[in-house]
């Protein structure tokens, strides 16, 4: 009798493990791109010829041009670490040290450092400095200030250099959250995945970066979405792209965020005000000691700028 119970118990355990194995291997959906990524180029899925052939002629030419361009301009082709002078500039200016820069060939322009006006065609802009790595989280927001329904916007991050005619997420070393369908893309236009809701005129999209884990997450109108990707080990630059006319205003920390947690924990790219006082402006030295000259008895001569200098003698007196 006892042996029968033992046999039933053993059979039950075996059946249980078989069921678990079947569930693990046959019910999980295929994953095109893992959430975690270690930053190696080899781990980025290559685009199949079938996908590329399915593009329109203009899209295929743009894709192939950008792919060739990035082969000649990988992320390590130019220095992107924050240099000591740039670090001092951040301390002096605060968040004002960061600004978006439009490439000469891009059909867009930047006003007031953070107001981006896109024109016709596909274009993107990036900040002059990468996301820092001094605190745990960095965060910034982009408001769709003027955005027609026909324009697709992508908000995200990318390495530098990056092709200025491509949206972030469409090419290697970039991530984008797209307005038209709410999908996210990483390094290729062929692996878009459902992520959040689409966004339109008036919406505010935020981007957060946790450098210790290399994690990127997004927010929409102050609500945090799930983490998009992690394990990113490059120097990442805030990047915004659009395929048509629109206007985007960016808050890097110069004002309050819609995402309240970022305000409480001060997640901006830098303090709104610098911590180091700049050198005095020229001309403020009036009524102060401007020049101290050592004499034989080490006396100090003080020039008083409030007293006008004596007038020179008339010219005719010099002839006598």
XYZ file of C-alpha atoms in Angstrom:
320
model
C 0.000 0.000 0.000
C 2.789 2.383 0.918
C 4.602 1.656 -2.340
C 1.433 2.574 -4.267
C 1.290 5.975 -2.550
C 4.975 6.484 -3.298
C 4.414 5.692 -6.977
C 1.470 8.111 -7.196
C 3.463 10.868 -5.484
C 6.457 10.383 -7.805
C 4.231 10.342 -10.882
C 2.518 13.550 -9.756
C 5.863 15.343 -9.383
C 6.978 14.238 -12.846
C 3.709 15.358 -14.424
C 3.969 18.702 -12.628
C 7.447 19.423 -14.018
C 6.413 18.299 -17.507
C 3.502 20.754 -17.441
C 5.824 23.572 -16.307
C 8.280 22.862 -19.130
C 5.470 22.795 -21.699
C 4.133 26.129 -20.465
C 7.567 27.749 -20.568
C 8.518 26.642 -24.042
C 5.215 26.657 -25.905
C 3.118 29.469 -24.458
C 5.563 32.381 -24.268
C 5.559 34.790 -27.204
C 8.711 35.374 -29.212
C 10.763 38.420 -28.137
C 12.253 40.406 -30.976
C 14.357 42.609 -28.716
C 15.080 41.948 -25.034
C 14.469 44.655 -22.468
C 18.067 44.301 -21.302
C 20.873 45.225 -23.675
C 24.588 45.173 -22.931
C 25.603 47.766 -25.503
C 27.399 45.473 -27.937
C 26.816 46.124 -31.628
C 26.539 42.399 -32.260
C 23.454 42.232 -30.041
C 21.485 44.640 -32.245
C 19.260 42.585 -34.575
C 20.180 42.955 -38.219
C 17.414 44.029 -40.581
C 16.362 41.364 -43.036
C 16.404 41.976 -46.770
C 12.671 41.264 -46.855
C 11.977 44.150 -44.460
C 14.173 46.543 -46.397
C 12.625 45.510 -49.716
C 9.192 46.265 -48.318
C 10.008 49.955 -47.878
C 9.020 52.573 -50.408
C 11.797 53.758 -52.687
C 12.343 57.035 -50.794
C 12.285 55.265 -47.419
C 14.686 52.583 -48.639
C 17.150 55.152 -49.996
C 16.995 57.105 -46.726
C 17.497 53.923 -44.701
C 20.457 52.696 -46.769
C 22.056 56.145 -46.813
C 21.814 56.376 -43.016
C 23.138 52.838 -42.562
C 26.189 53.598 -44.691
C 26.669 56.922 -42.922
C 26.692 55.264 -39.497
C 29.213 52.667 -40.634
C 31.608 55.573 -41.260
C 30.496 57.524 -38.152
C 30.122 55.091 -35.233
C 29.514 56.436 -31.696
C 33.227 56.364 -30.834
C 34.279 58.333 -33.932
C 34.136 61.631 -32.000
C 34.724 62.323 -28.279
C 31.423 62.668 -26.418
C 32.442 62.574 -22.752
C 31.781 65.767 -20.796
C 35.128 67.563 -20.673
C 36.409 69.487 -17.604
C 35.646 72.883 -19.246
C 32.117 71.691 -20.065
C 31.683 70.459 -16.490
C 32.737 73.884 -15.189
C 30.292 75.493 -17.620
C 27.470 73.332 -16.209
C 28.414 74.428 -12.685
C 28.472 78.090 -13.698
C 25.405 78.174 -15.955
C 23.319 75.326 -14.592
C 20.848 73.872 -17.080
C 21.527 76.813 -19.421
C 24.731 75.013 -20.459
C 22.544 72.499 -22.345
C 20.979 73.418 -25.671
C 19.692 71.778 -28.835
C 21.823 72.160 -31.922
C 20.518 71.825 -35.464
C 22.833 70.449 -38.122
C 23.460 72.736 -41.122
C 21.817 70.261 -43.507
C 18.767 69.740 -41.273
C 15.552 71.475 -42.316
C 14.833 72.891 -38.862
C 16.093 75.553 -36.498
C 16.367 76.115 -32.741
C 15.377 79.328 -30.936
C 16.208 80.121 -27.326
C 18.198 76.888 -26.876
C 15.123 74.643 -26.449
C 12.391 75.756 -28.886
C 12.599 73.552 -31.975
C 10.861 74.379 -35.234
C 10.743 71.521 -37.744
C 10.054 72.254 -41.383
C 9.398 69.852 -44.261
C 10.953 66.394 -44.490
C 12.528 64.098 -41.916
C 14.887 65.822 -39.454
C 16.177 65.487 -35.919
C 18.114 67.603 -33.422
C 20.259 66.697 -30.415
C 21.631 68.496 -27.377
C 25.200 69.752 -27.322
C 25.992 67.708 -24.175
C 25.121 64.104 -23.247
C 23.035 63.061 -20.285
C 25.273 63.403 -17.197
C 26.068 60.577 -14.807
C 26.440 62.281 -11.438
C 23.037 61.489 -9.954
C 20.823 58.418 -10.111
C 18.179 59.696 -12.559
C 18.039 62.434 -15.197
C 14.811 63.613 -16.777
C 13.514 66.065 -19.388
C 10.223 66.809 -21.132
C 9.083 67.844 -24.609
C 5.757 69.600 -25.238
C 4.063 69.255 -28.605
C 3.513 72.997 -28.963
C 2.326 73.027 -32.587
C 1.840 69.630 -34.185
C -0.383 68.854 -37.200
C -2.018 65.426 -37.292
C -0.075 64.510 -40.429
C 3.318 64.926 -38.716
C 4.999 62.036 -36.901
C 7.252 62.987 -33.966
C 9.729 60.743 -32.199
C 11.072 61.689 -28.756
C 14.004 59.746 -27.357
C 17.760 59.472 -27.071
C 20.620 58.635 -29.421
C 24.367 58.544 -29.570
C 26.375 61.179 -31.402
C 27.032 61.486 -34.270
C 23.586 60.570 -35.560
C 22.192 61.098 -39.086
C 20.251 64.365 -38.960
C 17.639 63.179 -41.468
C 16.512 60.184 -39.379
C 14.163 59.992 -36.409
C 15.469 58.501 -33.137
C 14.649 54.802 -32.977
C 15.032 54.274 -36.726
C 18.786 53.761 -36.711
C 21.405 52.063 -34.587
C 22.226 53.371 -31.135
C 18.901 55.217 -30.734
C 15.526 54.875 -28.995
C 12.298 56.631 -29.911
C 8.702 56.869 -28.667
C 6.513 57.640 -31.705
C 3.487 59.931 -31.771
C 1.402 58.324 -34.507
C 0.882 54.904 -32.920
C 2.489 55.035 -29.451
C 5.119 52.433 -30.319
C 8.746 52.326 -29.236
C 11.663 51.547 -31.534
C 15.258 50.634 -30.812
C 17.977 50.862 -33.478
C 15.775 49.848 -36.418
C 12.385 50.809 -37.889
C 11.397 47.142 -38.176
C 11.055 46.222 -34.502
C 8.452 48.721 -33.299
C 6.488 47.454 -30.315
C 3.341 48.655 -28.554
C 4.367 50.871 -25.657
C 2.068 53.771 -24.774
C -0.762 55.796 -26.192
C -0.231 57.992 -29.265
C 0.376 61.658 -28.516
C -0.667 64.842 -30.290
C -0.713 68.628 -30.108
C -0.582 69.816 -26.481
C 0.768 66.573 -25.002
C 3.955 66.476 -22.929
C 6.332 63.527 -23.337
C 9.040 62.980 -20.714
C 12.212 60.903 -20.932
C 14.014 59.489 -17.893
C 17.489 57.948 -17.766
C 18.940 55.782 -14.985
C 22.629 55.597 -15.813
C 23.524 52.906 -13.249
C 21.369 50.364 -15.077
C 21.319 52.146 -18.448
C 17.521 52.292 -18.307
C 15.278 54.573 -20.360
C 11.647 55.228 -19.439
C 9.015 57.637 -20.756
C 6.128 59.617 -19.313
C 3.043 61.056 -20.989
C 1.335 64.085 -19.488
C 2.898 63.384 -16.101
C 2.136 59.642 -15.963
C 5.083 57.269 -15.924
C 5.067 54.433 -18.444
C 6.904 51.156 -17.987
C 10.639 51.009 -18.564
C 11.396 50.926 -22.281
C 14.924 49.482 -22.439
C 17.844 48.916 -20.096
C 21.521 48.036 -20.269
C 22.435 50.996 -22.519
C 26.100 51.844 -21.934
C 26.725 54.669 -24.408
C 26.803 58.426 -23.964
C 23.189 59.301 -24.779
C 21.936 62.658 -26.052
C 18.339 63.886 -25.828
C 17.073 63.651 -29.410
C 13.832 64.755 -31.090
C 12.839 64.080 -34.688
C 9.873 64.773 -36.936
C 8.878 63.967 -40.518
C 7.009 67.218 -41.147
C 6.269 70.707 -39.842
C 5.770 71.060 -36.097
C 7.080 72.958 -33.097
C 8.372 71.334 -29.914
C 9.347 73.144 -26.709
C 11.732 71.277 -24.419
C 12.120 71.591 -20.651
C 15.537 70.361 -19.541
C 14.976 71.513 -15.968
C 14.759 75.275 -16.408
C 11.155 75.157 -15.160
C 8.836 72.790 -13.308
C 8.066 69.394 -14.831
C 4.603 67.977 -15.469
C 5.891 64.729 -13.917
C 5.700 65.635 -10.211
C 8.184 63.029 -9.006
C 10.902 64.611 -11.146
C 10.305 67.942 -9.380
C 10.434 66.435 -5.921
C 13.646 64.529 -6.593
C 15.213 67.265 -8.778
C 15.876 65.054 -11.770
C 16.616 67.852 -14.252
C 19.775 67.731 -16.337
C 21.317 70.398 -14.077
C 20.156 72.930 -11.453
C 18.117 75.801 -12.875
C 20.770 78.185 -11.537
C 24.519 77.627 -11.533
C 26.319 76.982 -8.258
C 29.420 78.991 -9.184
C 29.215 82.739 -9.546
C 30.463 83.994 -12.917
C 33.324 86.504 -13.065
C 32.256 90.153 -12.618
C 31.156 91.954 -15.752
C 33.516 94.536 -17.181
C 32.741 98.009 -15.868
C 31.474 97.039 -12.402
C 34.807 97.896 -10.823
C 33.933 101.576 -10.566
C 34.541 103.104 -7.130
C 36.867 100.219 -6.276
C 40.585 99.705 -6.302
C 41.518 99.072 -9.930
C 45.260 99.184 -9.745
C 47.722 98.713 -6.952
C 51.345 99.614 -7.740
C 54.312 98.766 -5.543
C 56.707 101.654 -4.804
C 60.096 101.816 -3.176
C 58.470 101.954 0.257
C 55.743 99.443 -0.700
C 53.106 102.135 -0.521
C 49.901 101.519 -2.429
C 48.631 104.034 -4.947
C 44.860 104.080 -5.302
C 43.259 105.512 -8.417
C 39.921 107.123 -7.623
C 37.709 106.794 -10.693
C 35.219 109.360 -9.317
C 37.682 112.261 -9.657
C 38.189 113.423 -13.250
C 41.798 113.559 -14.420
C 43.463 116.998 -14.783
C 43.090 118.690 -18.154
C 46.263 118.930 -20.228
C 47.763 122.434 -20.735
C 46.766 124.351 -23.864
C 48.694 123.429 -26.954
C 50.161 126.935 -27.395
C 51.727 126.834 -23.876
C 53.823 123.883 -24.935
C 55.575 126.057 -27.529
C 56.931 128.574 -24.990
